[in-house]
Amino acid sequence: MRIYLPLAANDLFEPQLYSPYCWTGNQSFSNLWGLDPLDSEQAEDMAMSMAAMDCLGKVIEGYQGRIVAALDADVSELNGQNTPGVLAVKGAFTWQRLVSVHLDLSENLPLCEQVRRAITVAQAKAWCRGDFTSVPDGSASNEPLGLNDIEAGKNTDIAGVENAESTAQGLELWRQLAAEPLSWFDASELEYLRRYLRES
């Protein structure tokens, strides 16, 4: 099973690869986000994106971008899911298990920082799990945000946002960032990424 671990920059320098929970594009995840259950590639891409958006729920210093590690895990290495597509991780993985790393490069960092300022940690945690019940009427419904809503974020103009602390405006920024793709790096490029992050 391909899983996606949300990380902070300092996690890439740890002896082992670990996050307390991971995302995976399983059937329940596809149902939550309104994805075609037969389109595994779309589900995997969305799972990676939502793992990335969970990074915004961490209070960190330094590099503010999103980082996701992809690897293959056995079901026995994971605990049951508490949210569709989100599973608890039993223990750390060796770095040899790493398949790829996905992260924001410099052009996306200003938007990452803007979203972090605009939304709370609790909102970041809830929204990447498909829970939009805290969004005021008129800006979103209580229904899960579908793939088309994420894609619509690409057309959002953030230049005129006057009050980034507003939940509705924060959601618009969140949508735009969720629509931004992450850069892909093979596991063999891990040392290069570590150097990049040290310099960042």
mmCIF file with all atom_site columns, C-alpha atoms in Angstrom:
data_model
loop_
_atom_site.group_PDB
_atom_site.id
_atom_site.type_symbol
_atom_site.label_atom_id
_atom_site.label_alt_id
_atom_site.label_comp_id
_atom_site.label_asym_id
_atom_site.label_entity_id
_atom_site.label_seq_id
_atom_site.pdbx_PDB_ins_code
_atom_site.Cartn_x
_atom_site.Cartn_y
_atom_site.Cartn_z
_atom_site.occupancy
_atom_site.B_iso_or_equiv
_atom_site.pdbx_formal_charge
_atom_site.auth_seq_id
_atom_site.auth_comp_id
_atom_site.auth_asym_id
_atom_site.auth_atom_id
_atom_site.pdbx_PDB_model_num
ATOM 1   C CA . MET A 1 1   ? 0.000   0.000  0.000   1.00 0.00 ? 1   MET A CA 1
ATOM 2   C CA . ARG A 1 2   ? 1.392   3.408  -0.980  1.00 0.00 ? 2   ARG A CA 1
ATOM 3   C CA . ILE A 1 3   ? 1.267   5.829  1.931   1.00 0.00 ? 3   ILE A CA 1
ATOM 4   C CA . TYR A 1 4   ? 2.107   9.515  2.290   1.00 0.00 ? 4   TYR A CA 1
ATOM 5   C CA . LEU A 1 5   ? 3.664   10.947 5.440   1.00 0.00 ? 5   LEU A CA 1
ATOM 6   C CA . PRO A 1 6   ? 3.413   14.691 6.177   1.00 0.00 ? 6   PRO A CA 1
ATOM 7   C CA . LEU A 1 7   ? 6.775   15.954 7.426   1.00 0.00 ? 7   LEU A CA 1
ATOM 8   C CA . ALA A 1 8   ? 8.565   19.052 8.630   1.00 0.00 ? 8   ALA A CA 1
ATOM 9   C CA . ALA A 1 9   ? 12.012  19.910 7.286   1.00 0.00 ? 9   ALA A CA 1
ATOM 10  C CA . ASN A 1 10  ? 13.792  18.691 10.423  1.00 0.00 ? 10  ASN A CA 1
ATOM 11  C CA . ASP A 1 11  ? 12.143  15.258 10.002  1.00 0.00 ? 11  ASP A CA 1
ATOM 12  C CA . LEU A 1 12  ? 14.320  14.660 6.933   1.00 0.00 ? 12  LEU A CA 1
ATOM 13  C CA . PHE A 1 13  ? 17.398  14.726 9.175   1.00 0.00 ? 13  PHE A CA 1
ATOM 14  C CA . GLU A 1 14  ? 16.149  12.174 11.692  1.00 0.00 ? 14  GLU A CA 1
ATOM 15  C CA . PRO A 1 15  ? 17.669  8.654  11.878  1.00 0.00 ? 15  PRO A CA 1
ATOM 16  C CA . GLN A 1 16  ? 14.374  7.152  10.727  1.00 0.00 ? 16  GLN A CA 1
ATOM 17  C CA . LEU A 1 17  ? 11.356  8.229  8.725   1.00 0.00 ? 17  LEU A CA 1
ATOM 18  C CA . TYR A 1 18  ? 8.314   8.843  10.895  1.00 0.00 ? 18  TYR A CA 1
ATOM 19  C CA . SER A 1 19  ? 4.992   10.618 11.153  1.00 0.00 ? 19  SER A CA 1
ATOM 20  C CA . PRO A 1 20  ? 2.261   9.564  13.594  1.00 0.00 ? 20  PRO A CA 1
ATOM 21  C CA . TYR A 1 21  ? -0.241  9.210  10.740  1.00 0.00 ? 21  TYR A CA 1
ATOM 22  C CA . CYS A 1 22  ? -0.315  8.840  6.976   1.00 0.00 ? 22  CYS A CA 1
ATOM 23  C CA . TRP A 1 23  ? -2.683  9.291  4.045   1.00 0.00 ? 23  TRP A CA 1
ATOM 24  C CA . THR A 1 24  ? -3.566  6.648  1.473   1.00 0.00 ? 24  THR A CA 1
ATOM 25  C CA . GLY A 1 25  ? -5.895  6.716  -1.537  1.00 0.00 ? 25  GLY A CA 1
ATOM 26  C CA . ASN A 1 26  ? -8.153  3.863  -0.430  1.00 0.00 ? 26  ASN A CA 1
ATOM 27  C CA . GLN A 1 27  ? -11.851 3.323  -1.154  1.00 0.00 ? 27  GLN A CA 1
ATOM 28  C CA . SER A 1 28  ? -13.105 5.327  1.816   1.00 0.00 ? 28  SER A CA 1
ATOM 29  C CA . PHE A 1 29  ? -10.804 8.217  0.901   1.00 0.00 ? 29  PHE A CA 1
ATOM 30  C CA . SER A 1 30  ? -12.144 8.228  -2.678  1.00 0.00 ? 30  SER A CA 1
ATOM 31  C CA . ASN A 1 31  ? -15.715 8.220  -1.364  1.00 0.00 ? 31  ASN A CA 1
ATOM 32  C CA . LEU A 1 32  ? -15.010 11.148 0.974   1.00 0.00 ? 32  LEU A CA 1
ATOM 33  C CA . TRP A 1 33  ? -13.540 13.332 -1.753  1.00 0.00 ? 33  TRP A CA 1
ATOM 34  C CA . GLY A 1 34  ? -15.929 12.287 -4.510  1.00 0.00 ? 34  GLY A CA 1
ATOM 35  C CA . LEU A 1 35  ? -13.278 10.585 -6.626  1.00 0.00 ? 35  LEU A CA 1
ATOM 36  C CA . ASP A 1 36  ? -13.751 7.852  -9.188  1.00 0.00 ? 36  ASP A CA 1
ATOM 37  C CA . PRO A 1 37  ? -13.034 4.646  -7.219  1.00 0.00 ? 37  PRO A CA 1
ATOM 38  C CA . LEU A 1 38  ? -11.520 3.084  -10.335 1.00 0.00 ? 38  LEU A CA 1
ATOM 39  C CA . ASP A 1 39  ? -9.037  5.942  -10.842 1.00 0.00 ? 39  ASP A CA 1
ATOM 40  C CA . SER A 1 40  ? -6.254  4.958  -8.451  1.00 0.00 ? 40  SER A CA 1
ATOM 41  C CA . GLU A 1 41  ? -3.857  7.557  -9.848  1.00 0.00 ? 41  GLU A CA 1
ATOM 42  C CA . GLN A 1 42  ? -6.266  10.376 -9.035  1.00 0.00 ? 42  GLN A CA 1
ATOM 43  C CA . ALA A 1 43  ? -6.817  8.987  -5.532  1.00 0.00 ? 43  ALA A CA 1
ATOM 44  C CA . GLU A 1 44  ? -3.070  8.697  -4.892  1.00 0.00 ? 44  GLU A CA 1
ATOM 45  C CA . ASP A 1 45  ? -2.493  12.250 -6.089  1.00 0.00 ? 45  ASP A CA 1
ATOM 46  C CA . MET A 1 46  ? -5.260  13.590 -3.849  1.00 0.00 ? 46  MET A CA 1
ATOM 47  C CA . ALA A 1 47  ? -3.971  11.599 -0.865  1.00 0.00 ? 47  ALA A CA 1
ATOM 48  C CA . MET A 1 48  ? -0.529  13.108 -1.364  1.00 0.00 ? 48  MET A CA 1
ATOM 49  C CA . SER A 1 49  ? -2.050  16.592 -1.619  1.00 0.00 ? 49  SER A CA 1
ATOM 50  C CA . MET A 1 50  ? -4.034  16.209 1.597   1.00 0.00 ? 50  MET A CA 1
ATOM 51  C CA . ALA A 1 51  ? -0.994  14.821 3.436   1.00 0.00 ? 51  ALA A CA 1
ATOM 52  C CA . ALA A 1 52  ? 0.826   17.923 2.231   1.00 0.00 ? 52  ALA A CA 1
ATOM 53  C CA . MET A 1 53  ? -1.932  20.205 3.503   1.00 0.00 ? 53  MET A CA 1
ATOM 54  C CA . ASP A 1 54  ? -1.653  18.554 6.916   1.00 0.00 ? 54  ASP A CA 1
ATOM 55  C CA . CYS A 1 55  ? 1.824   20.087 7.146   1.00 0.00 ? 55  CYS A CA 1
ATOM 56  C CA . LEU A 1 56  ? 0.067   23.417 7.718   1.00 0.00 ? 56  LEU A CA 1
ATOM 57  C CA . GLY A 1 57  ? -1.215  22.031 11.019  1.00 0.00 ? 57  GLY A CA 1
ATOM 58  C CA . LYS A 1 58  ? 2.279   22.015 12.508  1.00 0.00 ? 58  LYS A CA 1
ATOM 59  C CA . VAL A 1 59  ? 3.815   25.016 14.215  1.00 0.00 ? 59  VAL A CA 1
ATOM 60  C CA . ILE A 1 60  ? 7.369   25.054 12.897  1.00 0.00 ? 60  ILE A CA 1
ATOM 61  C CA . GLU A 1 61  ? 10.344  27.344 12.500  1.00 0.00 ? 61  GLU A CA 1
ATOM 62  C CA . GLY A 1 62  ? 12.405  27.764 9.380   1.00 0.00 ? 62  GLY A CA 1
ATOM 63  C CA . TYR A 1 63  ? 11.212  26.186 6.146   1.00 0.00 ? 63  TYR A CA 1
ATOM 64  C CA . GLN A 1 64  ? 7.455   26.820 5.829   1.00 0.00 ? 64  GLN A CA 1
ATOM 65  C CA . GLY A 1 65  ? 6.761   24.675 2.788   1.00 0.00 ? 65  GLY A CA 1
ATOM 66  C CA . ARG A 1 66  ? 4.892   21.398 2.620   1.00 0.00 ? 66  ARG A CA 1
ATOM 67  C CA . ILE A 1 67  ? 6.864   18.122 2.605   1.00 0.00 ? 67  ILE A CA 1
ATOM 68  C CA . VAL A 1 68  ? 5.486   14.640 1.966   1.00 0.00 ? 68  VAL A CA 1
ATOM 69  C CA . ALA A 1 69  ? 7.368   11.336 1.964   1.00 0.00 ? 69  ALA A CA 1
ATOM 70  C CA . ALA A 1 70  ? 5.961   8.480  -0.124  1.00 0.00 ? 70  ALA A CA 1
ATOM 71  C CA . LEU A 1 71  ? 6.688   4.844  0.648   1.00 0.00 ? 71  LEU A CA 1
ATOM 72  C CA . ASP A 1 72  ? 5.069   1.426  0.508   1.00 0.00 ? 72  ASP A CA 1
ATOM 73  C CA . ALA A 1 73  ? 3.824   -0.099 3.753   1.00 0.00 ? 73  ALA A CA 1
ATOM 74  C CA . ASP A 1 74  ? 2.104   -3.276 4.818   1.00 0.00 ? 74  ASP A CA 1
ATOM 75  C CA . VAL A 1 75  ? -1.285  -3.072 6.527   1.00 0.00 ? 75  VAL A CA 1
ATOM 76  C CA . SER A 1 76  ? 0.311   -4.672 9.603   1.00 0.00 ? 76  SER A CA 1
ATOM 77  C CA . GLU A 1 77  ? 2.505   -1.547 9.984   1.00 0.00 ? 77  GLU A CA 1
ATOM 78  C CA . LEU A 1 78  ? -0.539  0.690  10.328  1.00 0.00 ? 78  LEU A CA 1
ATOM 79  C CA . ASN A 1 79  ? -3.379  1.036  12.804  1.00 0.00 ? 79  ASN A CA 1
ATOM 80  C CA . GLY A 1 80  ? -7.015  1.479  11.853  1.00 0.00 ? 80  GLY A CA 1
ATOM 81  C CA . GLN A 1 81  ? -8.183  4.705  10.266  1.00 0.00 ? 81  GLN A CA 1
ATOM 82  C CA . ASN A 1 82  ? -9.987  7.345  12.297  1.00 0.00 ? 82  ASN A CA 1
ATOM 83  C CA . THR A 1 83  ? -10.769 9.417  9.189   1.00 0.00 ? 83  THR A CA 1
ATOM 84  C CA . PRO A 1 84  ? -11.269 8.064  5.653   1.00 0.00 ? 84  PRO A CA 1
ATOM 85  C CA . GLY A 1 85  ? -7.828  7.529  4.133   1.00 0.00 ? 85  GLY A CA 1
ATOM 86  C CA . VAL A 1 86  ? -5.928  8.615  7.263   1.00 0.00 ? 86  VAL A CA 1
ATOM 87  C CA . LEU A 1 87  ? -4.230  5.857  9.241   1.00 0.00 ? 87  LEU A CA 1
ATOM 88  C CA . ALA A 1 88  ? -2.105  5.852  12.368  1.00 0.00 ? 88  ALA A CA 1
ATOM 89  C CA . VAL A 1 89  ? 1.479   4.667  11.917  1.00 0.00 ? 89  VAL A CA 1
ATOM 90  C CA . LYS A 1 90  ? 2.746   2.100  14.418  1.00 0.00 ? 90  LYS A CA 1
ATOM 91  C CA . GLY A 1 91  ? 6.455   2.850  14.163  1.00 0.00 ? 91  GLY A CA 1
ATOM 92  C CA . ALA A 1 92  ? 9.274   4.482  12.235  1.00 0.00 ? 92  ALA A CA 1
ATOM 93  C CA . PHE A 1 93  ? 10.511  3.312  8.829   1.00 0.00 ? 93  PHE A CA 1
ATOM 94  C CA . THR A 1 94  ? 14.086  3.041  7.656   1.00 0.00 ? 94  THR A CA 1
ATOM 95  C CA . TRP A 1 95  ? 15.138  5.543  5.024   1.00 0.00 ? 95  TRP A CA 1
ATOM 96  C CA . GLN A 1 96  ? 15.697  2.622  2.650   1.00 0.00 ? 96  GLN A CA 1
ATOM 97  C CA . ARG A 1 97  ? 11.901  2.337  2.465   1.00 0.00 ? 97  ARG A CA 1
ATOM 98  C CA . LEU A 1 98  ? 11.564  5.821  0.971   1.00 0.00 ? 98  LEU A CA 1
ATOM 99  C CA . VAL A 1 99  ? 10.194  5.927  -2.576  1.00 0.00 ? 99  VAL A CA 1
ATOM 100 C CA . SER A 1 100 ? 10.035  9.676  -3.183  1.00 0.00 ? 100 SER A CA 1
ATOM 101 C CA . VAL A 1 101 ? 9.835   13.068 -1.515  1.00 0.00 ? 101 VAL A CA 1
ATOM 102 C CA . HIS A 1 102 ? 7.453   15.832 -2.601  1.00 0.00 ? 102 HIS A CA 1
ATOM 103 C CA . LEU A 1 103 ? 7.801   19.437 -1.486  1.00 0.00 ? 103 LEU A CA 1
ATOM 104 C CA . ASP A 1 104 ? 7.226   23.083 -2.276  1.00 0.00 ? 104 ASP A CA 1
ATOM 105 C CA . LEU A 1 105 ? 10.091  24.895 -3.920  1.00 0.00 ? 105 LEU A CA 1
ATOM 106 C CA . SER A 1 106 ? 10.735  28.611 -3.546  1.00 0.00 ? 106 SER A CA 1
ATOM 107 C CA . GLU A 1 107 ? 7.918   29.885 -5.782  1.00 0.00 ? 107 GLU A CA 1
ATOM 108 C CA . ASN A 1 108 ? 5.243   28.389 -3.503  1.00 0.00 ? 108 ASN A CA 1
ATOM 109 C CA . LEU A 1 109 ? 6.752   29.364 -0.156  1.00 0.00 ? 109 LEU A CA 1
ATOM 110 C CA . PRO A 1 110 ? 5.129   32.831 0.057   1.00 0.00 ? 110 PRO A CA 1
ATOM 111 C CA . LEU A 1 111 ? 1.693   31.257 -0.414  1.00 0.00 ? 111 LEU A CA 1
ATOM 112 C CA . CYS A 1 112 ? 2.487   28.591 2.206   1.00 0.00 ? 112 CYS A CA 1
ATOM 113 C CA . GLU A 1 113 ? 3.386   31.290 4.689   1.00 0.00 ? 113 GLU A CA 1
ATOM 114 C CA . GLN A 1 114 ? 0.262   33.279 3.816   1.00 0.00 ? 114 GLN A CA 1
ATOM 115 C CA . VAL A 1 115 ? -1.983  30.263 4.383   1.00 0.00 ? 115 VAL A CA 1
ATOM 116 C CA . ARG A 1 116 ? -0.291  29.517 7.712   1.00 0.00 ? 116 ARG A CA 1
ATOM 117 C CA . ARG A 1 117 ? -1.099  33.061 8.844   1.00 0.00 ? 117 ARG A CA 1
ATOM 118 C CA . ALA A 1 118 ? -4.671  32.914 7.530   1.00 0.00 ? 118 ALA A CA 1
ATOM 119 C CA . ILE A 1 119 ? -5.895  29.680 9.135   1.00 0.00 ? 119 ILE A CA 1
ATOM 120 C CA . THR A 1 120 ? -5.639  28.057 12.539  1.00 0.00 ? 120 THR A CA 1
ATOM 121 C CA . VAL A 1 121 ? -3.875  24.782 13.301  1.00 0.00 ? 121 VAL A CA 1
ATOM 122 C CA . ALA A 1 122 ? -7.273  23.237 14.042  1.00 0.00 ? 122 ALA A CA 1
ATOM 123 C CA . GLN A 1 123 ? -8.641  24.316 10.661  1.00 0.00 ? 123 GLN A CA 1
ATOM 124 C CA . ALA A 1 124 ? -5.593  22.931 8.882   1.00 0.00 ? 124 ALA A CA 1
ATOM 125 C CA . LYS A 1 125 ? -6.034  19.583 10.627  1.00 0.00 ? 125 LYS A CA 1
ATOM 126 C CA . ALA A 1 126 ? -9.755  19.400 9.899   1.00 0.00 ? 126 ALA A CA 1
ATOM 127 C CA . TRP A 1 127 ? -9.801  20.560 6.288   1.00 0.00 ? 127 TRP A CA 1
ATOM 128 C CA . CYS A 1 128 ? -7.192  18.085 5.038   1.00 0.00 ? 128 CYS A CA 1
ATOM 129 C CA . ARG A 1 129 ? -9.400  15.358 6.530   1.00 0.00 ? 129 ARG A CA 1
ATOM 130 C CA . GLY A 1 130 ? -12.428 16.560 4.600   1.00 0.00 ? 130 GLY A CA 1
ATOM 131 C CA . ASP A 1 131 ? -14.111 18.229 7.590   1.00 0.00 ? 131 ASP A CA 1
ATOM 132 C CA . PHE A 1 132 ? -15.429 21.654 6.575   1.00 0.00 ? 132 PHE A CA 1
ATOM 133 C CA . THR A 1 133 ? -18.187 21.919 9.175   1.00 0.00 ? 133 THR A CA 1
ATOM 134 C CA . SER A 1 134 ? -16.544 24.965 10.777  1.00 0.00 ? 134 SER A CA 1
ATOM 135 C CA . VAL A 1 135 ? -16.753 27.016 7.574   1.00 0.00 ? 135 VAL A CA 1
ATOM 136 C CA . PRO A 1 136 ? -19.447 29.741 7.802   1.00 0.00 ? 136 PRO A CA 1
ATOM 137 C CA . ASP A 1 137 ? -22.576 29.490 5.648   1.00 0.00 ? 137 ASP A CA 1
ATOM 138 C CA . GLY A 1 138 ? -22.002 30.978 2.228   1.00 0.00 ? 138 GLY A CA 1
ATOM 139 C CA . SER A 1 139 ? -18.314 30.076 1.934   1.00 0.00 ? 139 SER A CA 1
ATOM 140 C CA . ALA A 1 140 ? -18.715 26.300 1.966   1.00 0.00 ? 140 ALA A CA 1
ATOM 141 C CA . SER A 1 141 ? -21.230 23.659 2.865   1.00 0.00 ? 141 SER A CA 1
ATOM 142 C CA . ASN A 1 142 ? -20.882 20.935 5.440   1.00 0.00 ? 142 ASN A CA 1
ATOM 143 C CA . GLU A 1 143 ? -20.249 18.498 2.626   1.00 0.00 ? 143 GLU A CA 1
ATOM 144 C CA . PRO A 1 144 ? -16.697 17.330 1.866   1.00 0.00 ? 144 PRO A CA 1
ATOM 145 C CA . LEU A 1 145 ? -14.785 19.517 -0.557  1.00 0.00 ? 145 LEU A CA 1
ATOM 146 C CA . GLY A 1 146 ? -14.508 17.639 -3.835  1.00 0.00 ? 146 GLY A CA 1
ATOM 147 C CA . LEU A 1 147 ? -11.715 17.512 -6.373  1.00 0.00 ? 147 LEU A CA 1
ATOM 148 C CA . ASN A 1 148 ? -13.392 20.150 -8.549  1.00 0.00 ? 148 ASN A CA 1
ATOM 149 C CA . ASP A 1 149 ? -13.388 22.549 -5.593  1.00 0.00 ? 149 ASP A CA 1
ATOM 150 C CA . ILE A 1 150 ? -9.648  22.012 -5.121  1.00 0.00 ? 150 ILE A CA 1
ATOM 151 C CA . GLU A 1 151 ? -9.030  22.564 -8.820  1.00 0.00 ? 151 GLU A CA 1
ATOM 152 C CA . ALA A 1 152 ? -11.104 25.742 -8.666  1.00 0.00 ? 152 ALA A CA 1
ATOM 153 C CA . GLY A 1 153 ? -8.544  27.145 -6.268  1.00 0.00 ? 153 GLY A CA 1
ATOM 154 C CA . LYS A 1 154 ? -6.178  27.570 -9.183  1.00 0.00 ? 154 LYS A CA 1
ATOM 155 C CA . ASN A 1 155 ? -8.317  30.464 -10.375 1.00 0.00 ? 155 ASN A CA 1
ATOM 156 C CA . THR A 1 156 ? -8.514  32.237 -7.025  1.00 0.00 ? 156 THR A CA 1
ATOM 157 C CA . ASP A 1 157 ? -7.028  35.726 -6.975  1.00 0.00 ? 157 ASP A CA 1
ATOM 158 C CA . ILE A 1 158 ? -5.413  36.250 -3.570  1.00 0.00 ? 158 ILE A CA 1
ATOM 159 C CA . ALA A 1 159 ? -4.153  39.788 -4.274  1.00 0.00 ? 159 ALA A CA 1
ATOM 160 C CA . GLY A 1 160 ? -7.293  41.456 -2.920  1.00 0.00 ? 160 GLY A CA 1
ATOM 161 C CA . VAL A 1 161 ? -7.525  39.548 0.346   1.00 0.00 ? 161 VAL A CA 1
ATOM 162 C CA . GLU A 1 162 ? -7.832  42.175 3.071   1.00 0.00 ? 162 GLU A CA 1
ATOM 163 C CA . ASN A 1 163 ? -8.433  40.077 6.138   1.00 0.00 ? 163 ASN A CA 1
ATOM 164 C CA . ALA A 1 164 ? -6.438  36.840 6.046   1.00 0.00 ? 164 ALA A CA 1
ATOM 165 C CA . GLU A 1 165 ? -7.740  35.829 9.486   1.00 0.00 ? 165 GLU A CA 1
ATOM 166 C CA . SER A 1 166 ? -11.287 35.392 8.192   1.00 0.00 ? 166 SER A CA 1
ATOM 167 C CA . THR A 1 167 ? -12.254 31.725 7.942   1.00 0.00 ? 167 THR A CA 1
ATOM 168 C CA . ALA A 1 168 ? -13.854 32.155 4.541   1.00 0.00 ? 168 ALA A CA 1
ATOM 169 C CA . GLN A 1 169 ? -10.852 33.983 3.121   1.00 0.00 ? 169 GLN A CA 1
ATOM 170 C CA . GLY A 1 170 ? -8.501  31.510 4.761   1.00 0.00 ? 170 GLY A CA 1
ATOM 171 C CA . LEU A 1 171 ? -10.345 28.688 3.021   1.00 0.00 ? 171 LEU A CA 1
ATOM 172 C CA . GLU A 1 172 ? -9.905  30.362 -0.349  1.00 0.00 ? 172 GLU A CA 1
ATOM 173 C CA . LEU A 1 173 ? -6.155  30.589 0.240   1.00 0.00 ? 173 LEU A CA 1
ATOM 174 C CA . TRP A 1 174 ? -6.132  26.984 1.429   1.00 0.00 ? 174 TRP A CA 1
ATOM 175 C CA . ARG A 1 175 ? -7.900  25.907 -1.765  1.00 0.00 ? 175 ARG A CA 1
ATOM 176 C CA . GLN A 1 176 ? -5.386  27.724 -3.916  1.00 0.00 ? 176 GLN A CA 1
ATOM 177 C CA . LEU A 1 177 ? -2.438  26.122 -2.164  1.00 0.00 ? 177 LEU A CA 1
ATOM 178 C CA . ALA A 1 178 ? -4.083  22.675 -2.295  1.00 0.00 ? 178 ALA A CA 1
ATOM 179 C CA . ALA A 1 179 ? -4.264  23.067 -6.075  1.00 0.00 ? 179 ALA A CA 1
ATOM 180 C CA . GLU A 1 180 ? -0.543  23.822 -6.345  1.00 0.00 ? 180 GLU A CA 1
ATOM 181 C CA . PRO A 1 181 ? 1.502   20.729 -7.280  1.00 0.00 ? 181 PRO A CA 1
ATOM 182 C CA . LEU A 1 182 ? 4.512   19.659 -5.267  1.00 0.00 ? 182 LEU A CA 1
ATOM 183 C CA . SER A 1 183 ? 7.911   19.064 -6.828  1.00 0.00 ? 183 SER A CA 1
ATOM 184 C CA . TRP A 1 184 ? 8.874   15.380 -7.053  1.00 0.00 ? 184 TRP A CA 1
ATOM 185 C CA . PHE A 1 185 ? 12.238  13.942 -6.003  1.00 0.00 ? 185 PHE A CA 1
ATOM 186 C CA . ASP A 1 186 ? 13.358  10.337 -6.137  1.00 0.00 ? 186 ASP A CA 1
ATOM 187 C CA . ALA A 1 187 ? 14.682  8.696  -2.971  1.00 0.00 ? 187 ALA A CA 1
ATOM 188 C CA . SER A 1 188 ? 18.158  8.827  -4.488  1.00 0.00 ? 188 SER A CA 1
ATOM 189 C CA . GLU A 1 189 ? 17.981  12.648 -4.302  1.00 0.00 ? 189 GLU A CA 1
ATOM 190 C CA . LEU A 1 190 ? 17.460  12.750 -0.540  1.00 0.00 ? 190 LEU A CA 1
ATOM 191 C CA . GLU A 1 191 ? 20.923  14.133 0.220   1.00 0.00 ? 191 GLU A CA 1
ATOM 192 C CA . TYR A 1 192 ? 20.405  16.872 -2.359  1.00 0.00 ? 192 TYR A CA 1
ATOM 193 C CA . LEU A 1 193 ? 17.133  17.825 -0.653  1.00 0.00 ? 193 LEU A CA 1
ATOM 194 C CA . ARG A 1 194 ? 18.780  17.894 2.746   1.00 0.00 ? 194 ARG A CA 1
ATOM 195 C CA . ARG A 1 195 ? 21.383  20.330 1.432   1.00 0.00 ? 195 ARG A CA 1
ATOM 196 C CA . TYR A 1 196 ? 18.640  22.433 -0.169  1.00 0.00 ? 196 TYR A CA 1
ATOM 197 C CA . LEU A 1 197 ? 16.718  22.616 3.098   1.00 0.00 ? 197 LEU A CA 1
ATOM 198 C CA . ARG A 1 198 ? 19.833  23.502 5.104   1.00 0.00 ? 198 ARG A CA 1
ATOM 199 C CA . GLU A 1 199 ? 20.397  26.424 2.755   1.00 0.00 ? 199 GLU A CA 1
ATOM 200 C CA . SER A 1 200 ? 16.738  27.441 2.967   1.00 0.00 ? 200 SER A CA 1
#
